[in-house]
Every structure is written in structure tokens, then in C-alpha cells.
Amino acid sequence: MKAVVYVTLKKGISDPQGNAVKEALDSLGYREVNKVRIGKIIELELEDMDKEEAEIKIKEMCEKLLANTVMEKYSFEILEG
Amino acid sequence: MKAVVYVTLKKGISDPQGNAVKEALDSLGYREVNKVRIGKIIELELEDMDKEEAEIKIKEMCEKLLANTVMEKYSFEILEG
Amino acid sequence: MKFGVVVFPGSNCDIDCYKVLSNVLKKDVDYVWHDTENIEKYDVIILPGGFSYGDYLRCGAIARFSKIMDSVVKHANKGKLVIGICNGFQILTEVGLLPGALIRNNNLKFICKTVPIRVENNTTPFTLNCEKGQVINIPIAHGEGNYFIDEEGLAQLEKNNQIVFRYCSEEGLIDEKSNPNGSVKNIAGICNKAGNVLGMMPHPERASELLLGNEDGLILFKSIIDYLERGHFE
Amino acid sequence: MNNKPWESVGLTREEYDKILEILGREPNNLELNMYGVMWSEHCSYKNSRALFKHFPTSNERVLQGPGENAGIIDIGDNKAIAMKIESHNHPSAVEPYQGAATGVGGIIRDIFAMGARPIALLNSLRFGEIEDDAHMRYLFSGVVSGIGGYGNCIGIPTVGGEVYFNKCYKGNPLVNAMCIGVIEHDKIHRGTAAGVGNLVMYVGASTGRDGIGGASFASVELTEETAVKKSAVQVGDPFMEKLLLEACLELLDTDYVVGIQDLGAAGLTSACSEMASRGNSGMVIDVSLVPRREEGMLPVEVMISESQERMLLVIKKGAEEKVKKIFDKWGLHSAVIGKVTDDGMLTIMENGKIVGRVPAKSLADEAPKYYREYEKPEYIDKKRALSIDKLKEVNDLNEVLFKMISSTNLCSREWVYNQYDYQVRTNTVITPGSDAAVIRIDETNKAIAATTDCNSRYCYLNPRRGARIAVAEAARNIVVTGGKPLAITDGLNFGNPEKPDRFWQFRESILGISEACRKFNIPVVSGNVSFYNETPENAIYPTPIIGMIGLIDDLDKVMTMEFKEEGDIIVLLGS
Ligand SMILES: Nc1ncnc2c1ncn2[C@@H]1O[C@H](COP(=O)(O)OP(=O)(O)O)[C@@H](O)[C@H]1O
């Protein structure tokens, strides 16, 4: 089974990378972009297991390793199949 | 309106960062993870516009700047509202 | 003979290139600000190392849209010389003057150390004073110097003799062990088909004074100078 | 307001009474918070200042001693060196990469705020044992990449430092960063606000809610609870800092600037009050003019935010357009946010309405000063009772040798410094891996040697002697490169000063440094104190890190450590 984890900076934490991309889009003429935030997407390929079990495990992995909850928040989706 | 762009490495391109995370999960005891791939998620806040127009613009931004199609592929979603 | 060293916001090695050309080699060299459009007076354009625009998103991705880059592309298309070192190499691939891409080092770490590289092609204006197969020691300092190109592209590079430098052992062997960053086929530097645009990850400007430990890098700058003075190959 | 308002900002009842006395009234919430951050240990040095008088801080070469953003020492040829060390221990314990990175960013700003161009970085790191501790390895590798990430990107070579592992640092890693800059005598700038009507200008990154409470975060013990005080962790932007650095140096070459200071701990509160205090002036600023990145920020949030990569300038009236043009060229925001007054008050307005008003000096200079009690810790005599004769004689010296050179504390540091760009700007004559780094000074035939040193086990067993040894070791490292020791900046890392045994360690260390410095005639020109490096389980060993620089008058005289030629004579010097 597969899962996708999204890790993004918490609100209020500055995102220099996002700001730089926003400026770059601006100077390319995309004035309609007001804000850019950049995060990570982590695709996991897992042994098949119970969905609930998977949820618990992935949450653990996020808390322990995939995100630093001091400044990042995470969410995930489990794609069966 | 908002849009989310996902940029990931093309198949076949090695992903040392993903491998390192896989190793780390392994050593934390998460043996059920077979593979990890890491990509970027780029959240855009946009002026409201026609959905089709937005699609064209965002595709352009991806091709020009947000992804390097030599090694990356991209997809995006437009979230109205 | 006039050299132009481009300064992007975030360029760091601009001053290092400038110092070699002006202090060590006594040549005429200017800093050229990234929004300059007219660069006709320069024979050689150097895109220096550093972290242009913070290297955010991807190295060189934002710099390639600087005003000056259109002129650099034109300059290159006229057959004039362009050399991109480190971040400059990354910018050249992003703007499409050179094929391939530079991705994260395979050990995921920034690497700063002096490594041997082998001259694979000594028929470019940048290497004409070198012997083919000559090993020179040049510092690298990058986090994303892992050269990637697909198989088809690689075949083209090989066919057209575009691989200029490869990482090697002290004896000149090309092997896995002497590949610091995971680059395809140990590639450290390539040129375009015409041979007038060079991109390389190692920093020759850091190996141009004995006081700093090594002057192996001077051979590149001297090759360029000889080439320009003669106006052609011997 | 609750009935113990001082508690919410980490002050004591007595300190609060002192504020009442100064103001002759109750402070409002904004004012109280400003006192809270400025009178925190981190900003006021209230527990340590009293001891600084022991340091020798001047000699014929000192152009600027302690008390400014950085110390400055003359090297002749109209050139001088600015230097300072700073800790970022607690942030690095919660977010190693960003904690270390922003530590480097902060110390670089201290250097260019003086008008100096930063030319080299060093660092001194301490962690718990890493062999069987994945978390410790994560902290260690995160800190190293963070230091590299910032220094490499901004293009300042990281030329030296030290790393040691000991279980006493398990809950409290130490991350001290040092920066060295070069400056011409007539270009020295100070953080001062003078000239009534001159303008206060804000430049660099916009202000957010991140980093609120950083100064107080650094002034408490690290517990589970404080570790989640996440607002003190920020993301560094070395690219922004590079622009800020280049723009500020370009600006400081003009004569538009009266004073300049970085916005570090306690943010605008500290910069405004310190600049006004040093200039014996006052200042009025309007928080609504401060560029922000979040909506709905309260005046108090703007005033104490520690958002990174920002500077405060006082410029001559009428120069604002020209100053703005320089920042525009570098793509940076700048904004006039207030002006200098002569009333000695720091006046805060919001949209033209006064929201806070206190004497500037009371924030910057009149924090209470404590003479803490001290008492020799019990462990000292016990540990010293060890008798050498009782140690077992080793049989296999080879085995011991291999064991030693493969231990984490003695093995090669290449893994660390190969992640630092130590060559950028092509002036590094001696690269890491030697006793001290040597950096050539452009436009001269001179070079600077630099090192950081401290053996905290010695300091644990005998803080006074350990501190002397640290100074002597640093001096030896300088001398063997051909350098003459010039000055030190000290990074004092200790436990909770309110505990008499910890304070004893602190006091002894200061006395030890002072004694050695006097002996060698090496002045202390700047430094930093980091207390509360302890967890409920234990405190760190006393760790007074000595950052020292030396002068090599003639580039031809630089000496390297390796044996040169077969047949050369080997001499052992000293006892
Ligand atoms: N241990 C010390 N020895 C000498 N001077 C010190 C010491 N600790 C702090 N100082 C000086 O006190 C002043 C304030 O230091 P600090 O608050 O760390 O600076 P900043 O304002 O950059 O945070 C500086 O001038 C510093 O050099």
C-alpha cells in the first residue's frame, strides 16, 4: 500500500524559500501570486496492512522523524492498492 | 484562490534523500516501509481568476520555474475559495 | 582581452575569480551586475560560484531568469566564451546552455575538499594547455554537484566529446571510490557541442596561488588567455 | 492584569518594584514585556556583569572593548579586526539545523553592524556521547549541517572550531559560533542614536511572531515544557543576510549613517533602547511603520519579536532617499520608523498614538545587578582525591593508542569540517585540521590566526586552572602558526547561576581567564554568557570557550604543523 505525507511549515514560521520563489514569479510577470509556501511531500511504499494500523504507524513516523513539530505540521493520506 | 503544486523526481532518478529517510525509518524499527521518495509541495495563494485561466498560468509557472523537467515531474490541484 | 565576472544576488566566488584574473594574472576584468543587458565588450563571461538567490527551489533556477542571462545566451551563441563554475554550472544547465542537471550529492552533505580530476578533452579553449588524461587537483565545495543526465543525453555527450573533466583517483583512475558526489560517469565538467561554453563543479580559482596550497587551477585561466591571444587553436 | 504581573514576564517581585519606582506608575503590558526581555539574564547579564570587572579589557591595540556588538583590535596598516562569540544552545537543542544556522546568522550581524566585513567563522560544539544515541547523532549532524548551511550560503568561510562529546551535554548541547571581521579604523560604526531629528530606519526581513520570547527561552532551564516553546525557533535566511550584509557595508561607506545595530535578542526593544542609551538620547518609533509578515500583530509582539535578518539604523535627516536607494538596489525593504529625540525616553507609538513610554536607559543599563552566592561544590574534593598511584599500569600501549585515536573525542574532525566551505573568498592559508586557522588579510602582507579552545573536563575538576589552561592552549595554537596572540572573545557556558555551586564554577572560571589574560597581556574584547545549561538531571561541565585571534605580520612566516623533510630535527619544547 502507499501513503503520502505532507510536511509544511507552521503558520507564522517564515519561509525564506517560499518568499524567494514568490519574488521570482513576480519578476517573471506572475503578479497574481500573492504568497508561496514550500513544503515536503514524502511518498511511502508500505507492506499491506490494516488501514487503522497504518494510520497509527504513519502518525508515529511523522512525530518521530518525518516532521519536526517545533516548526512543521503534517498531514497524510493512505492510498490503498 | 489557492493552488497546490506537487513536484517529484521522475521515475528512475535516484533519490538519496528518500533512501536516507528509508534507512532512518528502518533503524527506528519501521521495517514495513519498503521505499521512500521525497518531493516538494508548493502552495500558491492567487488572485481569484477563472479556473481555466489559472490552470494555464500554473502550468506555465511549473514549466518555467517550479519544476526542472529534466529530472522532475509535476502535478497540481486548484482549490477554489 | 576583457573578462566579465557576473554578480548575482548571492554570488560568493565572484571576488575569488576577480582576484585571480586581476591580481595573479594581471588581466582586465570587471564585475558585471546581474541586470546588465549589454555585455558586448567582454570576451569571456564567468558565472561564479555561490548561492544565487539563495539557491532556493533549485540551484540556479531563479538566477537563470536574471536580465543578464539573455545576453549571456546570445554571447554564447556567437561563439564567445562562457565558463560557469559550481553555481555557474548549475545556472548554465537551468538556462539550457548545457545539458543535464545537478542534483543533491548522494551522501546528502555539502562537501568541501580538494579532489583530483582528469582532463578528458584538451581541445576546448579552456583546456588547450592541458595534456589529455592529465590529473589536476582542484577544490570542490558544493551540496548539489551530482551531475545527472539520461542515457540518451550521455551518449550524445560522449559522442561529441563534451565531457571535459571527470573525478578520478590520484593516479587518474575513474572509479566509484573517487566519485565524491554520485555524478553520472564521474562527470565533473562538460562543454557544449561547440566547445565555447564550459560548466564545471570544481573551483579552479581556489587553486591559483601557492600560498593557498595549490596552483593547478591556473592552467585553465592560462589556456583561455592563450586561446584569446592567438585567436585560434595551434 | 493578574495580581502577580511580574511572573508572566519572568521577573521577580523586587524587579517589578524597581520598575514601579522608575516609572512612578504601573507599567502597561507592552512596557512590562519590554522590561521582561531586557532584564532577562540573556540581555542584561544581571547575574554575571558584576564579575566582568576582573577581565583585562584594554591595551594599546584595543579600539573597542566589551559593550558593543563586537570587540575591535588594531592590526596596523589602518586595519583592525572585529570579533565576537555567541551561543545558541537552547534553540539548537530543539531544532538543530535552524538553531545552529540562526546562531551563525546572529553573530555575523554583530560583526557587520560594526562596519566590518566578516572574513571567517569558527564554532565550538559540545554534545552528549553519540555512540549509542540516535537522537544525539541527529542533533550533532543537524547542527553541523546548519552551521555549514548558513555559512556556506552567505559565503563566509568556516575555518575552525572544536567538537567534544561528553555525557554532561546530553540534555544540553552547546553551540557557540564566532565571527571575525576586518575593518578600517575610520570606518568603525557603533550602535548609537544621536542627533535630535535624525531618523530611525528599519531594514531587512519583515517582522513576524516567530522568535517571541527567545531571550527568556535562553534564560531558563531546558525542560520538556520549555522545549515545546516553539515560537523561539526560527528559520534562517542566509540569502537575505547576504544581501543585508552587502547593502549595509555599501551604506556604511557613505556618511549617511550615525549608528547601526542588529536586531538580535529582544529585537526592537533592545536595539532601540541600547542605541538611545549609548547616545544619551531618546527615541520615538511607530510600530505601525514596521514591515510585518503577519496580520494583527500587537505592538508588544512587534517590539519583542526576534525575527532574523533585520537591522536598525540611525541615519542623518534628509538622507532617507539615498539610503533607500542602496537597499532597493539589493532588493531589500527599508522603512523609516521613527526619530531620535533628546528626552531620554523610548516612546512607542501605534498609528501616531502613544502606547508605551519608558526611560531608554532603564531598559538598557539599569537592570538589577546580582552578586550571587557561591560555594565550592562538594564533588570537587571527592574527585580530586583520586590518586594516580592507584591507577592500573597498562600493558599493551599499542592497544591504548588505537583506542584513543579512534575515540570520538580524538578522531579526525574531517567529517565535520568537510561540510563547511572553508576556502570561499580565497584567503584561507591554513585550512581546518591544524592547530589554528590562518586567514590572509587582503591588501596587506599580514594574516590572522584564529582558534577556539576549552577542555571542560579540566574546568570541571578545577574551573580556575581549567580556564587558565584554555587561554594558554589557545595561545599555543596561535603561536605555532607564527602568530602573536592579540585578543580573546569568551563564550561562557554554565548551569543555573542561582545555584551557589554553579556560580562558584562561573566565578572561578572568570578569575582563571582573567589571570591568564593578564599574564599574557591578551585583552578580552567581547564575549557572551549562557547560563541555565542544565536539565533536571544534571548541569553541563563549566565550559568557558576561548576564541582567540593572533597576528602574523609577514605572510612568509606562516608555519604549518606537518613534518617537512626527512632528516629535519625534532625538538620537544616545554615541560
Ligand atoms: N563573558 C564576557 N566577557 C566579556 N564581555 C562580554 C561577555 N559576555 C558579554 N560581553 C559583552 O557584553 C555585551 C553584550 O553582549 P551580548 O548581549 O551577547 O551582545 P548582543 O547584543 O550581540 O547579543 C557585548 O559587548 C559583549 O561583548
mmCIF file of C-alpha atoms in Angstrom, chain A residues 68-71, chain D residues 88-100 135 138-139 143 171 173 217 222-234:
data_model
loop_
_atom_site.group_PDB
_atom_site.id
_atom_site.type_symbol
_atom_site.label_atom_id
_atom_site.label_comp_id
_atom_site.label_asym_id
_atom_site.label_seq_id
_atom_site.Cartn_x
_atom_site.Cartn_y
_atom_site.Cartn_z
ATOM 1 C CA ASN A 68 9.873 18.480 13.456
ATOM 2 C CA THR A 69 6.714 19.597 15.158
ATOM 3 C CA VAL A 70 8.504 22.532 16.684
ATOM 4 C CA MET A 71 8.101 24.265 13.368
ATOM 5 C CA HIS D 88 22.696 29.364 20.502
ATOM 6 C CA ASN D 89 22.374 26.379 22.801
ATOM 7 C CA HIS D 90 18.703 26.080 23.568
ATOM 8 C CA PRO D 91 17.353 26.673 20.060
ATOM 9 C CA SER D 92 19.815 24.090 18.735
ATOM 10 C CA ALA D 93 18.576 21.541 21.236
ATOM 11 C CA VAL D 94 15.060 21.755 19.830
ATOM 12 C CA GLU D 95 15.777 22.324 16.133
ATOM 13 C CA PRO D 96 19.432 21.566 15.481
ATOM 14 C CA TYR D 97 19.670 22.729 11.880
ATOM 15 C CA GLN D 98 17.827 26.019 12.231
ATOM 16 C CA GLY D 99 19.045 26.634 15.760
ATOM 17 C CA ALA D 100 22.662 26.456 14.681
ATOM 18 C CA HIS D 135 18.984 11.403 18.990
ATOM 19 C CA TYR D 138 20.656 13.668 14.927
ATOM 20 C CA LEU D 139 21.483 16.781 16.951
ATOM 21 C CA VAL D 143 23.960 21.326 13.984
ATOM 22 C CA GLY D 171 20.332 17.267 27.599
ATOM 23 C CA PRO D 173 24.278 20.567 23.713
ATOM 24 C CA PHE D 217 13.880 31.000 26.489
ATOM 25 C CA LEU D 222 15.571 23.276 29.464
ATOM 26 C CA THR D 223 12.652 21.033 30.383
ATOM 27 C CA GLU D 224 10.019 19.178 28.384
ATOM 28 C CA GLU D 225 7.833 22.169 28.842
ATOM 29 C CA THR D 226 10.263 24.759 27.553
ATOM 30 C CA ALA D 227 11.239 22.538 24.650
ATOM 31 C CA VAL D 228 7.809 22.969 23.181
ATOM 32 C CA LYS D 229 8.006 26.723 23.487
ATOM 33 C CA LYS D 230 8.245 26.626 19.808
ATOM 34 C CA SER D 231 7.979 30.268 18.988
ATOM 35 C CA ALA D 232 11.634 30.678 19.881
ATOM 36 C CA VAL D 233 12.669 28.596 16.876
ATOM 37 C CA GLN D 234 13.041 30.259 13.544
#
